[in-house]
Each structure stands twice: as structure tokens, then as C-alpha cells.
């Protein structure tokens, strides 16, 4: 047994030297690839935000009973200038740039529905989940609920430093809804 270890010792030393040499050569390449991928993602996020420009979005989804409420009471109550975006699937590749921008600015931790504000360089998100939770059970269209929801959204917007974005985008684009 000892003789086997003595015979394999040079082989182990050679293998260890090759592994160390490969690590020394490959580690900078791996770091370079990671850095390049991060830089590319940051550039994509920057380009997406520039294309989006100053914009206010309401991001909502159809999970956990929100669909009926959003379609019947939340969307009709949206103020002018706020565009609705339905998030149907988190892994939809058609909207990966928006999701990457959200991730870069800490938005994925927000509970839906949330208001998403872009000033062309940064994203800010504010969850409406808790303030709209009492109204969520109202699946039927109800103008009284819509007025309350609109008031909640306007109060939320009024408390934000980005209020001017909503007012300026209301002048430039009509209220519309899209879905991912």
C-alpha cells in the first residue's frame, strides 16, 4: 500500500500542478467574462430606461384573486398618464429588459400591484398591495370602489417626489393598458 502511494506521488504532484496552472490561466478569463456580462446587462438596462423615458406604470398580475379586481375596478380608476402592464409570467423573454431594470433597481421585492416610476435613468417602485387589499374582494365593477381606488393611487402619487412624471406623461400620452 505504501509502495502504491510512493508510485502515485509524482503523478499527484503533476496533476496538482496542472490544476493550479489551469486555475491561474482560467480564473482571469472567467472574471473577464463575468465582468463583460455585467457590463452588457447594465448597458441593456440603461438603453431600456432611456427608451422608456419618464413614465409611470402600474404593474399587476392575475395571481391570488387580483385579476378580476384589477380589470374591473383598478384599471378604470387609473389616473391619466399611468400605463397598466399586466405581468403574466416572470420568465417571459419579451420583457426581460424591464425585468432586468427592475432587478437592478431593487423592484422584484415589491408585492404586486405596484406603481413603477421611471425618470429615464432610475426606476422607483411603490407597492399598492396593502392599501388595495381591503378592496380586492370587490370583483364586480363598482364606481364607488373605483373612486376610492383612484383616491388611494392619487394619494400615493402625491406623496412621491416623482409626481411630476405622472403629470407630464398624462399630457403626452393617453391612458392605456398593455400586457406582457
XYZ file of C-alpha atoms in Angstrom:
180
model
C 0.000 0.000 0.000
C 2.799 2.402 0.873
C 4.542 1.459 -2.360
C 1.418 2.443 -4.275
C 1.431 5.883 -2.615
C 5.114 6.293 -3.432
C 4.473 5.409 -7.074
C 1.476 7.748 -7.333
C 3.122 10.712 -5.554
C 4.773 12.140 -8.703
C 1.514 11.726 -10.616
C -0.412 13.530 -7.869
C 2.137 16.361 -7.895
C 1.872 16.693 -11.693
C -1.941 16.665 -11.607
C -1.958 19.269 -8.820
C 0.454 21.462 -10.799
C -1.732 21.192 -13.923
C -4.877 22.060 -11.944
C -3.173 25.075 -10.354
C -1.812 26.227 -13.723
C -5.240 25.836 -15.332
C -6.789 27.802 -12.483
C -4.235 30.583 -12.870
C -4.941 30.753 -16.611
C -8.727 30.299 -16.478
C -9.543 32.471 -13.469
C -8.797 35.777 -15.251
C -10.826 34.586 -18.247
C -13.774 33.707 -16.022
C -13.558 37.062 -14.237
C -13.363 38.833 -17.611
C -16.469 37.008 -18.894
C -18.441 37.818 -15.749
C -17.393 41.476 -15.912
C -18.293 41.685 -19.599
C -21.709 40.093 -18.997
C -22.414 42.530 -16.139
C -21.376 45.483 -18.288
C -23.595 44.271 -21.132
C -26.577 43.890 -18.782
C -26.014 47.390 -17.350
C -25.906 48.786 -20.893
C -29.159 46.989 -21.774
C -30.802 48.382 -18.635
C -29.556 51.900 -19.419
C -30.806 51.669 -23.008
C -34.194 50.334 -21.847
C -34.608 53.166 -19.349
C -33.692 55.760 -21.977
C -36.252 54.284 -24.382
C -38.880 54.171 -21.645
C -38.230 57.784 -20.704
C -40.237 59.487 -17.987
C -43.098 57.081 -17.444
C -45.458 55.877 -14.738
C -46.576 52.250 -14.895
C -48.948 50.171 -12.851
C -47.640 46.596 -12.815
C -50.221 44.000 -11.842
C -50.731 40.272 -12.207
C -53.556 37.778 -12.279
C -52.465 35.727 -9.288
C -54.229 35.325 -5.952
C -57.527 36.890 -6.981
C -56.154 40.192 -8.250
C -57.210 39.691 -11.877
C -60.931 40.450 -11.524
C -60.330 43.371 -9.193
C -57.671 44.894 -11.428
C -59.625 44.518 -14.658
C -62.940 45.752 -13.259
C -62.004 48.330 -10.639
C -58.315 49.235 -10.732
C -57.708 49.808 -14.454
C -60.777 52.044 -14.939
C -59.637 54.097 -11.929
C -56.113 54.778 -13.179
C -55.230 58.453 -13.456
C -54.251 59.827 -16.854
C -50.610 59.187 -17.649
C -50.325 55.886 -15.793
C -49.910 52.939 -18.137
C -51.012 49.489 -16.940
C -48.745 46.489 -17.540
C -50.006 43.012 -16.723
C -47.221 40.689 -15.623
C -48.426 37.290 -16.736
C -45.212 35.330 -16.343
C -41.951 36.247 -14.649
C -39.873 34.441 -17.240
C -41.417 35.964 -20.359
C -38.399 36.781 -22.530
C -40.230 39.550 -24.392
C -39.963 41.774 -21.313
C -36.576 40.719 -19.964
C -35.194 44.270 -20.243
C -37.910 45.699 -17.997
C -37.386 42.898 -15.514
C -33.609 43.385 -15.619
C -34.101 47.096 -14.956
C -36.453 46.271 -12.091
C -33.917 43.858 -10.649
C -31.097 46.388 -10.970
C -33.153 48.922 -9.011
C -34.481 46.537 -6.337
C -38.032 46.300 -7.643
C -38.591 42.494 -7.634
C -39.091 42.608 -3.887
C -42.245 44.693 -4.358
C -45.611 42.997 -3.937
C -47.945 43.432 -6.887
C -49.727 45.544 -7.838
C -47.177 48.336 -7.667
C -46.552 51.721 -9.217
C -43.319 51.871 -11.175
C -41.843 55.276 -11.946
C -39.059 55.851 -14.439
C -37.312 59.162 -14.893
C -35.263 57.833 -17.809
C -32.322 56.861 -15.606
C -33.751 55.211 -12.488
C -36.737 53.136 -11.507
C -38.698 53.566 -8.312
C -41.461 51.228 -7.249
C -44.132 51.587 -4.618
C -46.335 48.658 -3.725
C -50.078 49.195 -3.640
C -50.740 45.686 -2.388
C -51.511 46.525 1.234
C -53.508 49.678 0.573
C -55.631 47.935 -2.080
C -56.038 44.699 -0.111
C -59.340 45.792 1.522
C -60.837 46.388 -1.943
C -59.514 43.191 -3.521
C -62.643 41.166 -2.796
C -64.676 43.549 -4.975
C -64.625 41.636 -8.262
C -67.666 43.384 -9.723
C -67.374 46.804 -11.359
C -68.303 49.369 -8.731
C -67.911 53.118 -9.290
C -67.692 53.819 -5.549
C -64.788 51.368 -5.244
C -63.190 52.850 -8.368
C -63.334 56.339 -6.828
C -61.760 55.040 -3.607
C -59.059 53.196 -5.563
C -58.348 56.291 -7.661
C -58.059 58.356 -4.468
C -55.615 55.799 -2.992
C -53.481 55.900 -6.144
C -53.543 59.703 -6.339
C -52.617 59.938 -2.647
C -49.743 57.546 -3.257
C -48.554 59.577 -6.254
C -48.937 62.884 -4.394
C -46.647 61.648 -1.627
C -43.886 60.825 -4.090
C -41.101 63.065 -5.330
C -41.821 61.764 -8.835
C -45.334 63.232 -9.029
C -44.296 65.455 -11.945
C -43.656 62.345 -14.066
C -47.291 61.326 -13.906
C -48.496 64.836 -14.650
C -46.125 65.283 -17.606
C -46.797 61.834 -19.063
C -50.552 62.455 -18.790
C -50.138 65.361 -21.181
C -48.018 63.398 -23.646
C -49.748 60.001 -23.750
C -53.260 58.718 -23.132
C -54.033 56.085 -20.503
C -53.603 52.631 -21.990
C -53.138 49.063 -20.842
C -50.729 46.510 -22.226
C -49.900 43.006 -21.173
C -46.663 41.058 -21.044
